[in-house]
PDB file of C-alpha atoms in Angstrom:
ATOM      1  CA  MET A 804      14.979  -9.928  -1.015  1.00  0.00           C
ATOM      2  CA  LEU A 805      19.172 -10.602  -1.408  1.00  0.00           C
ATOM      3  CA  LYS A 806      20.868 -10.101   1.553  1.00  0.00           C
ATOM      4  CA  PRO A 807      23.804  -7.970   2.126  1.00  0.00           C
ATOM      5  CA  HIS A 808      26.376 -10.359   1.425  1.00  0.00           C
ATOM      6  CA  ARG A 809      25.083 -11.367  -1.902  1.00  0.00           C
ATOM      7  CA  VAL A 810      24.230  -8.256  -3.175  1.00  0.00           C
ATOM      8  CA  VAL A 811      28.708  -7.220  -2.530  1.00  0.00           C
ATOM      9  CA  ALA A 812      29.578 -10.633  -4.184  1.00  0.00           C
ATOM     10  CA  ARG A 813      27.435 -10.061  -6.976  1.00  0.00           C
ATOM     11  CA  LYS A 814      29.168  -6.165  -6.953  1.00  0.00           C
ATOM     12  CA  PHE A 815      32.444  -7.618  -6.910  1.00  0.00           C
ATOM     13  CA  SER A 816      31.967 -10.358  -9.321  1.00  0.00           C
ATOM     14  CA  SER A 817      30.482  -8.011 -11.871  1.00  0.00           C
ATOM     15  CA  TYR A 818      33.465  -6.027 -11.553  1.00  0.00           C
ATOM     16  CA  ALA A 819      35.772  -8.914 -12.139  1.00  0.00           C
ATOM     17  CA  GLU A 820      33.456 -10.410 -15.140  1.00  0.00           C
ATOM     18  CA  GLU A 821      33.877  -6.265 -16.788  1.00  0.00           C
ATOM     19  CA  ALA A 822      38.103  -7.023 -16.276  1.00  0.00           C
ATOM     20  CA  SER A 823      38.355  -9.741 -17.914  1.00  0.00           C
ATOM     21  CA  ALA A 824      36.735  -8.760 -20.240  1.00  0.00           C
ATOM     22  CA  PHE A 825      38.764  -5.722 -20.676  1.00  0.00           C
ATOM     23  CA  MET A 826      42.015  -8.317 -20.567  1.00  0.00           C
ATOM     24  CA  ARG A 827      40.929 -10.461 -23.039  1.00  0.00           C
ATOM     25  CA  ARG A 828      39.382  -7.674 -25.082  1.00  0.00           C
ATOM     26  CA  ARG A 829      43.493  -5.946 -24.556  1.00  0.00           C
ATOM     27  CA  ARG A 830      45.458  -8.926 -25.343  1.00  0.00           C
ATOM     28  CA  HIS A 831      43.093  -9.676 -28.649  1.00  0.00           C
ATOM     29  CA  HIS A 832      44.097  -6.426 -29.950  1.00  0.00           C
ATOM     30  CA  ARG A 833      48.087  -6.229 -28.688  1.00  0.00           C
ATOM     31  CA  ARG A 834      47.822  -9.932 -30.901  1.00  0.00           C
ATOM     32  CA  PRO A 835      50.756  -9.963 -33.933  1.00  0.00           C
ATOM     33  CA  TYR A 836      49.664 -10.408 -36.954  1.00  0.00           C
ATOM     34  CA  VAL A 837      50.650 -10.141 -40.986  1.00  0.00           C
ATOM     35  CA  ARG A 838      47.830 -10.211 -43.406  1.00  0.00           C
ATOM     36  CA  ILE A 839      49.316 -10.684 -46.891  1.00  0.00           C
ATOM     37  CA  GLN A 840      46.735  -9.167 -49.675  1.00  0.00           C
ATOM     38  CA  PHE A 841      46.897 -10.394 -53.283  1.00  0.00           C
ATOM     39  CA  ARG A 842      46.785  -8.851 -56.771  1.00  0.00           C
ATOM     40  CA  SER A 843      43.885 -11.411 -57.415  1.00  0.00           C
ATOM     41  CA  GLY A 844      42.355 -10.339 -54.075  1.00  0.00           C
ATOM     42  CA  GLU A 845      43.308 -12.997 -51.851  1.00  0.00           C
ATOM     43  CA  ALA A 846      43.650 -12.501 -48.676  1.00  0.00           C
ATOM     44  CA  VAL A 847      45.848 -14.806 -45.870  1.00  0.00           C
ATOM     45  CA  GLU A 848      46.746 -13.820 -42.513  1.00  0.00           C
ATOM     46  CA  LEU A 849      49.881 -16.094 -42.323  1.00  0.00           C
ATOM     47  CA  PRO A 850      49.801 -18.627 -38.593  1.00  0.00           C
ATOM     48  CA  PRO A 851      51.521 -16.583 -35.974  1.00  0.00           C
ATOM     49  CA  ASP A 852      53.867 -19.616 -35.218  1.00  0.00           C
ATOM     50  CA  GLY A 853      54.749 -20.231 -38.778  1.00  0.00           C
ATOM     51  CA  ASP A 854      58.281 -19.708 -41.213  1.00  0.00           C
ATOM     52  CA  GLU A 855      57.019 -17.180 -43.253  1.00  0.00           C
ATOM     53  CA  ALA A 856      55.302 -14.876 -40.232  1.00  0.00           C
ATOM     54  CA  SER A 857      59.106 -15.635 -38.448  1.00  0.00           C
ATOM     55  CA  GLN A 858      60.993 -14.270 -41.189  1.00  0.00           C
ATOM     56  CA  ILE A 859      58.306 -11.301 -41.819  1.00  0.00           C
ATOM     57  CA  MET A 860      58.227 -10.023 -38.127  1.00  0.00           C
ATOM     58  CA  ALA A 861      62.238 -10.243 -37.634  1.00  0.00           C
ATOM     59  CA  ALA A 862      62.597  -8.237 -41.296  1.00  0.00           C
ATOM     60  CA  VAL A 863      58.981  -5.870 -39.016  1.00  0.00           C
ATOM     61  CA  THR A 864      61.238  -6.127 -35.535  1.00  0.00           C
ATOM     62  CA  GLY A 865      64.210  -4.250 -37.399  1.00  0.00           C
ATOM     63  CA  LEU A 866      62.302  -1.849 -39.495  1.00  0.00           C
ATOM     64  CA  ILE A 867      60.877  -0.377 -36.491  1.00  0.00           C
ATOM     65  CA  GLU A 868      63.529  -0.343 -33.926  1.00  0.00           C
ATOM     66  CA  HIS A 869      65.165   1.612 -36.373  1.00  0.00           C
ATOM     67  CA  SER A 870      62.597   4.187 -37.163  1.00  0.00           C
ATOM     68  CA  ARG A 871      62.188   4.679 -33.062  1.00  0.00           C
TER      69      ARG A 871
ATOM     70  CA  MET O  45      57.483  37.382 -61.573  1.00  0.00           C
ATOM     71  CA  SER O  46      53.609  36.162 -61.718  1.00  0.00           C
ATOM     72  CA  PRO O  47      53.244  33.073 -60.444  1.00  0.00           C
ATOM     73  CA  ASP O  48      52.406  31.198 -64.096  1.00  0.00           C
ATOM     74  CA  ALA O  49      55.647  32.818 -64.884  1.00  0.00           C
ATOM     75  CA  LYS O  50      58.601  29.854 -65.475  1.00  0.00           C
ATOM     76  CA  SER O  51      61.212  30.189 -63.359  1.00  0.00           C
ATOM     77  CA  PRO O  52      63.823  31.530 -65.564  1.00  0.00           C
ATOM     78  CA  PRO O  53      66.687  29.118 -66.926  1.00  0.00           C
ATOM     79  CA  GLY O  54      69.818  28.224 -65.202  1.00  0.00           C
ATOM     80  CA  PRO O  55      73.163  28.605 -66.445  1.00  0.00           C
ATOM     81  CA  GLY O  56      72.903  24.635 -67.766  1.00  0.00           C
ATOM     82  CA  GLY O  57      70.127  25.586 -69.867  1.00  0.00           C
ATOM     83  CA  PRO O  58      66.370  25.165 -68.778  1.00  0.00           C
ATOM     84  CA  THR O  59      65.635  24.254 -65.326  1.00  0.00           C
ATOM     85  CA  ARG O  60      65.063  20.173 -65.242  1.00  0.00           C
ATOM     86  CA  GLN O  61      61.786  18.470 -63.709  1.00  0.00           C
ATOM     87  CA  PRO O  62      62.104  16.902 -60.425  1.00  0.00           C
ATOM     88  CA  ASP O  63      64.039  13.339 -60.993  1.00  0.00           C
ATOM     89  CA  LEU O  64      62.589  11.041 -59.826  1.00  0.00           C
ATOM     90  CA  ALA O  65      63.728  10.594 -56.328  1.00  0.00           C
ATOM     91  CA  GLY O  66      62.396  14.062 -56.041  1.00  0.00           C
ATOM     92  CA  ARG O  67      59.718  13.472 -57.199  1.00  0.00           C
ATOM     93  CA  ALA O  68      59.173  10.320 -54.632  1.00  0.00           C
ATOM     94  CA  ARG O  69      60.465  12.488 -51.834  1.00  0.00           C
ATOM     95  CA  VAL O  70      57.436  14.559 -52.563  1.00  0.00           C
ATOM     96  CA  VAL O  71      55.151  11.972 -52.215  1.00  0.00           C
ATOM     97  CA  LEU O  72      56.613  11.146 -49.046  1.00  0.00           C
ATOM     98  CA  ASP O  73      56.196  14.514 -47.643  1.00  0.00           C
ATOM     99  CA  MET O  74      52.680  14.786 -48.942  1.00  0.00           C
ATOM    100  CA  LEU O  75      52.335  11.366 -47.080  1.00  0.00           C
ATOM    101  CA  SER O  76      53.243  12.903 -44.084  1.00  0.00           C
ATOM    102  CA  GLY O  77      50.868  15.342 -44.198  1.00  0.00           C
ATOM    103  CA  LEU O  78      47.983  13.244 -44.617  1.00  0.00           C
ATOM    104  CA  GLU O  79      49.267  11.014 -41.692  1.00  0.00           C
ATOM    105  CA  PRO O  80      49.603  12.220 -38.042  1.00  0.00           C
ATOM    106  CA  GLU O  81      50.565   8.659 -36.804  1.00  0.00           C
ATOM    107  CA  LEU O  82      53.400   7.666 -39.787  1.00  0.00           C
ATOM    108  CA  ARG O  83      56.676   7.511 -38.257  1.00  0.00           C
ATOM    109  CA  ALA O  84      58.814   6.878 -41.155  1.00  0.00           C
ATOM    110  CA  ALA O  85      58.159   6.016 -44.403  1.00  0.00           C
ATOM    111  CA  ALA O  86      60.633   5.003 -48.176  1.00  0.00           C
ATOM    112  CA  VAL O  87      59.699   4.472 -51.520  1.00  0.00           C
ATOM    113  CA  LEU O  88      61.135   1.393 -53.574  1.00  0.00           C
ATOM    114  CA  ALA O  89      61.917   1.409 -57.371  1.00  0.00           C
ATOM    115  CA  GLY O  90      60.949  -2.077 -58.119  1.00  0.00           C
ATOM    116  CA  ASP O  91      61.624  -3.751 -54.733  1.00  0.00           C
ATOM    117  CA  ARG O  92      65.214  -2.950 -53.699  1.00  0.00           C
ATOM    118  CA  GLU O  93      66.142   0.440 -54.934  1.00  0.00           C
ATOM    119  CA  VAL O  94      65.139   2.569 -51.958  1.00  0.00           C
ATOM    120  CA  LEU O  95      63.681   5.425 -53.946  1.00  0.00           C
ATOM    121  CA  ALA O  96      63.698   8.325 -51.304  1.00  0.00           C
ATOM    122  CA  SER O  97      63.070   7.919 -47.118  1.00  0.00           C
ATOM    123  CA  THR O  98      62.233   9.961 -43.898  1.00  0.00           C
ATOM    124  CA  LEU O  99      64.213   8.759 -42.572  1.00  0.00           C
ATOM    125  CA  ASP O 100      68.189   9.423 -43.608  1.00  0.00           C
ATOM    126  CA  ASP O 101      70.274   5.710 -42.282  1.00  0.00           C
ATOM    127  CA  ASP O 102      70.914   3.337 -43.970  1.00  0.00           C
ATOM    128  CA  ALA O 103      70.139   0.614 -41.453  1.00  0.00           C
ATOM    129  CA  TRP O 104      66.635   1.421 -41.970  1.00  0.00           C
ATOM    130  CA  ARG O 105      66.979   2.075 -45.490  1.00  0.00           C
ATOM    131  CA  GLN O 106      68.577  -1.460 -45.610  1.00  0.00           C
ATOM    132  CA  SER O 107      65.738  -2.406 -43.055  1.00  0.00           C
ATOM    133  CA  VAL O 108      62.840  -1.880 -45.606  1.00  0.00           C
ATOM    134  CA  VAL O 109      64.907  -3.819 -48.223  1.00  0.00           C
ATOM    135  CA  ASP O 110      64.510  -6.793 -45.723  1.00  0.00           C
ATOM    136  CA  LEU O 111      61.165  -6.955 -45.375  1.00  0.00           C
ATOM    137  CA  ALA O 112      60.599  -6.423 -49.344  1.00  0.00           C
ATOM    138  CA  GLU O 113      62.206  -9.169 -49.674  1.00  0.00           C
ATOM    139  CA  SER O 114      61.058 -11.245 -46.905  1.00  0.00           C
ATOM    140  CA  LEU O 115      57.380 -10.808 -48.415  1.00  0.00           C
ATOM    141  CA  GLU O 116      58.650 -11.481 -51.920  1.00  0.00           C
ATOM    142  CA  GLY O 117      58.713 -14.938 -51.460  1.00  0.00           C
ATOM    143  CA  ILE O 118      55.020 -14.962 -49.368  1.00  0.00           C
ATOM    144  CA  GLY O 119      52.357 -17.114 -51.624  1.00  0.00           C
ATOM    145  CA  ASP O 120      52.011 -17.947 -55.005  1.00  0.00           C
ATOM    146  CA  GLY O 121      50.134 -14.959 -56.451  1.00  0.00           C
ATOM    147  CA  ASP O 122      51.723 -10.982 -56.640  1.00  0.00           C
ATOM    148  CA  LEU O 123      51.519  -9.159 -53.912  1.00  0.00           C
ATOM    149  CA  ASP O 124      49.211  -6.486 -53.468  1.00  0.00           C
ATOM    150  CA  SER O 125      50.116  -5.112 -50.374  1.00  0.00           C
ATOM    151  CA  SER O 126      50.415  -6.188 -46.341  1.00  0.00           C
ATOM    152  CA  HIS O 127      50.420  -5.016 -43.190  1.00  0.00           C
ATOM    153  CA  ILE O 128      52.024  -6.619 -40.135  1.00  0.00           C
ATOM    154  CA  ALA O 129      50.835  -5.400 -36.101  1.00  0.00           C
ATOM    155  CA  THR O 130      53.207  -5.493 -33.811  1.00  0.00           C
ATOM    156  CA  GLU O 131      52.871  -4.260 -30.217  1.00  0.00           C
ATOM    157  CA  GLU O 132      54.410  -1.551 -30.076  1.00  0.00           C
ATOM    158  CA  ALA O 133      53.729  -0.687 -34.253  1.00  0.00           C
ATOM    159  CA  GLU O 134      52.411  -1.195 -37.669  1.00  0.00           C
ATOM    160  CA  VAL O 135      54.033  -1.822 -40.593  1.00  0.00           C
ATOM    161  CA  PHE O 136      52.203  -1.546 -43.930  1.00  0.00           C
ATOM    162  CA  THR O 137      53.057  -1.843 -47.724  1.00  0.00           C
ATOM    163  CA  VAL O 138      50.910  -1.472 -51.263  1.00  0.00           C
ATOM    164  CA  ARG O 139      53.120  -1.986 -54.420  1.00  0.00           C
ATOM    165  CA  GLU O 140      51.788   0.197 -57.464  1.00  0.00           C
ATOM    166  CA  SER O 141      52.572   0.837 -60.256  1.00  0.00           C
ATOM    167  CA  GLY O 142      55.729  -0.872 -60.168  1.00  0.00           C
ATOM    168  CA  PHE O 143      57.166   0.961 -57.385  1.00  0.00           C
ATOM    169  CA  SER O 144      56.169  -0.001 -54.032  1.00  0.00           C
ATOM    170  CA  LEU O 145      56.074   2.188 -50.228  1.00  0.00           C
ATOM    171  CA  VAL O 146      56.608   0.722 -46.688  1.00  0.00           C
ATOM    172  CA  ALA O 147      55.111   2.532 -43.822  1.00  0.00           C
ATOM    173  CA  VAL O 148      55.250   2.798 -40.124  1.00  0.00           C
ATOM    174  CA  THR O 149      52.986   4.145 -38.055  1.00  0.00           C
ATOM    175  CA  GLU O 150      51.788   4.119 -34.651  1.00  0.00           C
ATOM    176  CA  ARG O 151      49.644   1.600 -33.505  1.00  0.00           C
ATOM    177  CA  PHE O 152      45.971   1.131 -34.229  1.00  0.00           C
ATOM    178  CA  VAL O 153      45.651   3.645 -36.731  1.00  0.00           C
ATOM    179  CA  LEU O 154      42.653   2.692 -39.338  1.00  0.00           C
ATOM    180  CA  ALA O 155      44.715   0.488 -42.027  1.00  0.00           C
ATOM    181  CA  SER O 156      41.892   0.674 -44.702  1.00  0.00           C
ATOM    182  CA  LEU O 157      42.476   4.811 -44.808  1.00  0.00           C
ATOM    183  CA  THR O 158      46.707   4.024 -44.683  1.00  0.00           C
ATOM    184  CA  SER O 159      46.892   1.824 -46.855  1.00  0.00           C
ATOM    185  CA  PHE O 160      44.272   4.046 -49.158  1.00  0.00           C
ATOM    186  CA  ASP O 161      46.183   7.002 -48.947  1.00  0.00           C
ATOM    187  CA  ILE O 162      49.543   5.169 -49.400  1.00  0.00           C
ATOM    188  CA  ARG O 163      47.924   3.679 -52.719  1.00  0.00           C
ATOM    189  CA  MET O 164      46.894   6.601 -53.764  1.00  0.00           C
ATOM    190  CA  SER O 165      50.238   8.739 -53.280  1.00  0.00           C
ATOM    191  CA  LEU O 166      51.957   5.557 -55.693  1.00  0.00           C
ATOM    192  CA  ARG O 167      50.043   6.922 -58.435  1.00  0.00           C
ATOM    193  CA  ASP O 168      50.060  10.438 -57.813  1.00  0.00           C
ATOM    194  CA  LEU O 169      54.186   9.418 -58.113  1.00  0.00           C
ATOM    195  CA  ALA O 170      53.604   6.750 -61.005  1.00  0.00           C
ATOM    196  CA  ARG O 171      51.674   9.613 -63.221  1.00  0.00           C
ATOM    197  CA  GLU O 172      53.876  12.086 -62.817  1.00  0.00           C
ATOM    198  CA  THR O 173      56.774   9.759 -63.729  1.00  0.00           C
ATOM    199  CA  HIS O 174      55.097   9.058 -66.443  1.00  0.00           C
ATOM    200  CA  ASP O 175      53.573  12.706 -67.665  1.00  0.00           C
ATOM    201  CA  ALA O 176      57.818  13.819 -66.878  1.00  0.00           C
TER     202      ALA O 176
END
């Protein structure tokens, strides 16, 4: 039988793991992205730090601001 | 007058079919009904001319054109559609039958369904334009 303090420690670490997984999922879902589909059927996700994505993100930011 | 009866001709002759901008406006109204999470949308002829918009704001219209131009130079192939997500909202663009539609929605909408509705809206517009 586990000592009481170990039960508490395991509970605590289990909650901490759940919280960190939640934060990881949340961060992943909130990640900005640019996905392009071409007529050929090819689809690409632009690298987020690339020039093209930055240019599109700048245009989209203006678009969203004016749609508020 | 029965519902099937045609409208009486006005002083200038028979009632005109709604023009292209009017048809685009109707398409946007229908899309707004289909997409409760839609914030704003605009229909373009080609990539430069805004035919109709849900927002009566020149800055918004210019932003729509800016985005269309930004997307123009991406990749080697012909652009079909795009889906751009930010922390605040999502933006969809679809090209179909010579028209483009740009839509801003809330975050976490169903992307494939939204793109499908936009594409069907543009096909309706193209069909009505062809029939007119």
